[in-house]
């Protein structure tokens, strides 16, 4: 067994941090390591926490972490940093908020920037979750901003997906319906201290009444005030209920087929240098070549 794999399985924090950096930096060492660790995965519950910018996702993750730590559970937190125009200073806020966990070896936190990943973010998140799972974390929480397709994709890969909404969003609920509403297993109405929480709940209920899921689960709706921890225990309960009901596991095959698709896509894309893509793009735009012949050439090469 690889030395680093052995260390990770023994709970060595530094080995874990090093492996996490390999994944982030797309180092070749990551793959053989993950191959070796794979048989040790499958025990952690992967919870995706998503929702619009500023909904209180990080605050909720923080409170969930506190609660889990008080139960003696170990936690990994992957914050997919929203380097989107919506959220400027959020990262710093997260850092400060999470600092209280920094001296706690039972909490492993990593932020991953969205920028520059070109679709590889889902893979990196998957691999990071595998790593933390193998390292024996009981829970892995993945925070993403539910705005882009990448983020929806990541949320879909979790065992349980929590969608955090806030009262008074108005039309935003309509906007968010597009991708993420369908895959939410638990709805959290955060900032329930603000007016409009009941109205939002009614809207969600009427949405849910019209939608029906293949697994027969009716997503729970929980009110929270994450800022002071209210309702967080209920949110965790709802997450666990869905998980223990087997919902996540029933989805596992489907989840892995999505993951494999993602991994294959990335590997294939990696084989075409960026420059070749831009040249081909120009060739098509200027009618020097047709797109199908280019694709054909690439597929031939593989
Ligand atoms: N009133 C109220 N404010 C809250 C509550 N939960 C969080 N907040 C505040 O909402 C703001 C955003 O919270 P975050 O946890 O950073 O939200 P986020 O969804 O992680 O934000 P991004 O990661 O930037 O998308 C912070 O100022 C929090 O203090 C709540 O329950 N009630
Ligand atoms: Mg956040």
Coordinates of N, CA, C and O and ligand atoms in Angstrom, one line a residue, residues 54 56-59 79-82 87 90-91 94 97 143 145, ligand 2:
X54 N -25.9 34.1 -0.3 CA -26.3 34.8 1.0 C -27.5 34.2 1.8 O -27.9 34.8 2.7
X56 N -27.5 31.9 3.7 CA -27.1 31.4 5.1 C -26.6 30.0 5.1 O -26.6 29.3 6.1
X57 N -26.1 29.5 3.9 CA -25.6 28.2 3.8 C -24.4 27.9 4.7 O -24.3 26.9 5.4
X58 N -23.4 28.9 4.7 CA -22.2 28.7 5.5 C -22.6 28.7 7.0 O -22.0 27.9 7.7
X59 N -23.5 29.6 7.3 CA -23.9 29.6 8.7 C -24.6 28.3 9.1 O -24.3 27.8 10.2
X79 N -16.2 23.8 0.8 CA -16.9 25.0 0.4 C -16.5 25.3 -1.0 O -15.3 25.6 -1.3
X80 N -17.4 25.2 -1.9 CA -17.1 25.5 -3.3 C -17.3 27.0 -3.4 O -18.4 27.5 -3.4
X81 N -16.1 27.7 -3.4 CA -16.1 29.2 -3.3 C -16.8 29.8 -4.4 O -16.5 29.6 -5.6
X82 N -17.8 30.6 -4.1 CA -18.6 31.2 -5.3 C -17.8 32.4 -5.7 O -18.1 33.5 -5.3
X87 N -21.3 37.3 -5.1 CA -20.8 37.2 -3.8 C -19.4 37.6 -3.7 O -18.5 36.9 -4.1
X90 N -17.7 37.0 0.5 CA -18.3 35.9 1.2 C -17.2 34.9 1.8 O -17.3 34.4 2.8
X91 N -16.1 34.8 1.0 CA -15.1 33.8 1.3 C -14.4 34.2 2.7 O -14.3 33.4 3.6
X94 N -16.7 33.4 5.5 CA -16.6 31.9 5.7 C -15.4 31.6 6.6 O -15.5 30.8 7.5
X97 N -15.8 32.7 10.1 CA -16.9 31.9 10.8 C -16.3 30.6 11.1 O -16.7 30.0 12.2
X143 N -20.8 22.6 0.4 CA -21.6 23.9 0.2 C -21.3 24.4 -1.2 O -20.2 24.7 -1.6
X145 N -23.2 27.3 -4.2 CA -24.2 28.3 -4.5 C -25.0 27.7 -5.7 O -24.5 27.4 -6.7
Ligands
LIG2 MG1 -21.2 30.6 2.0

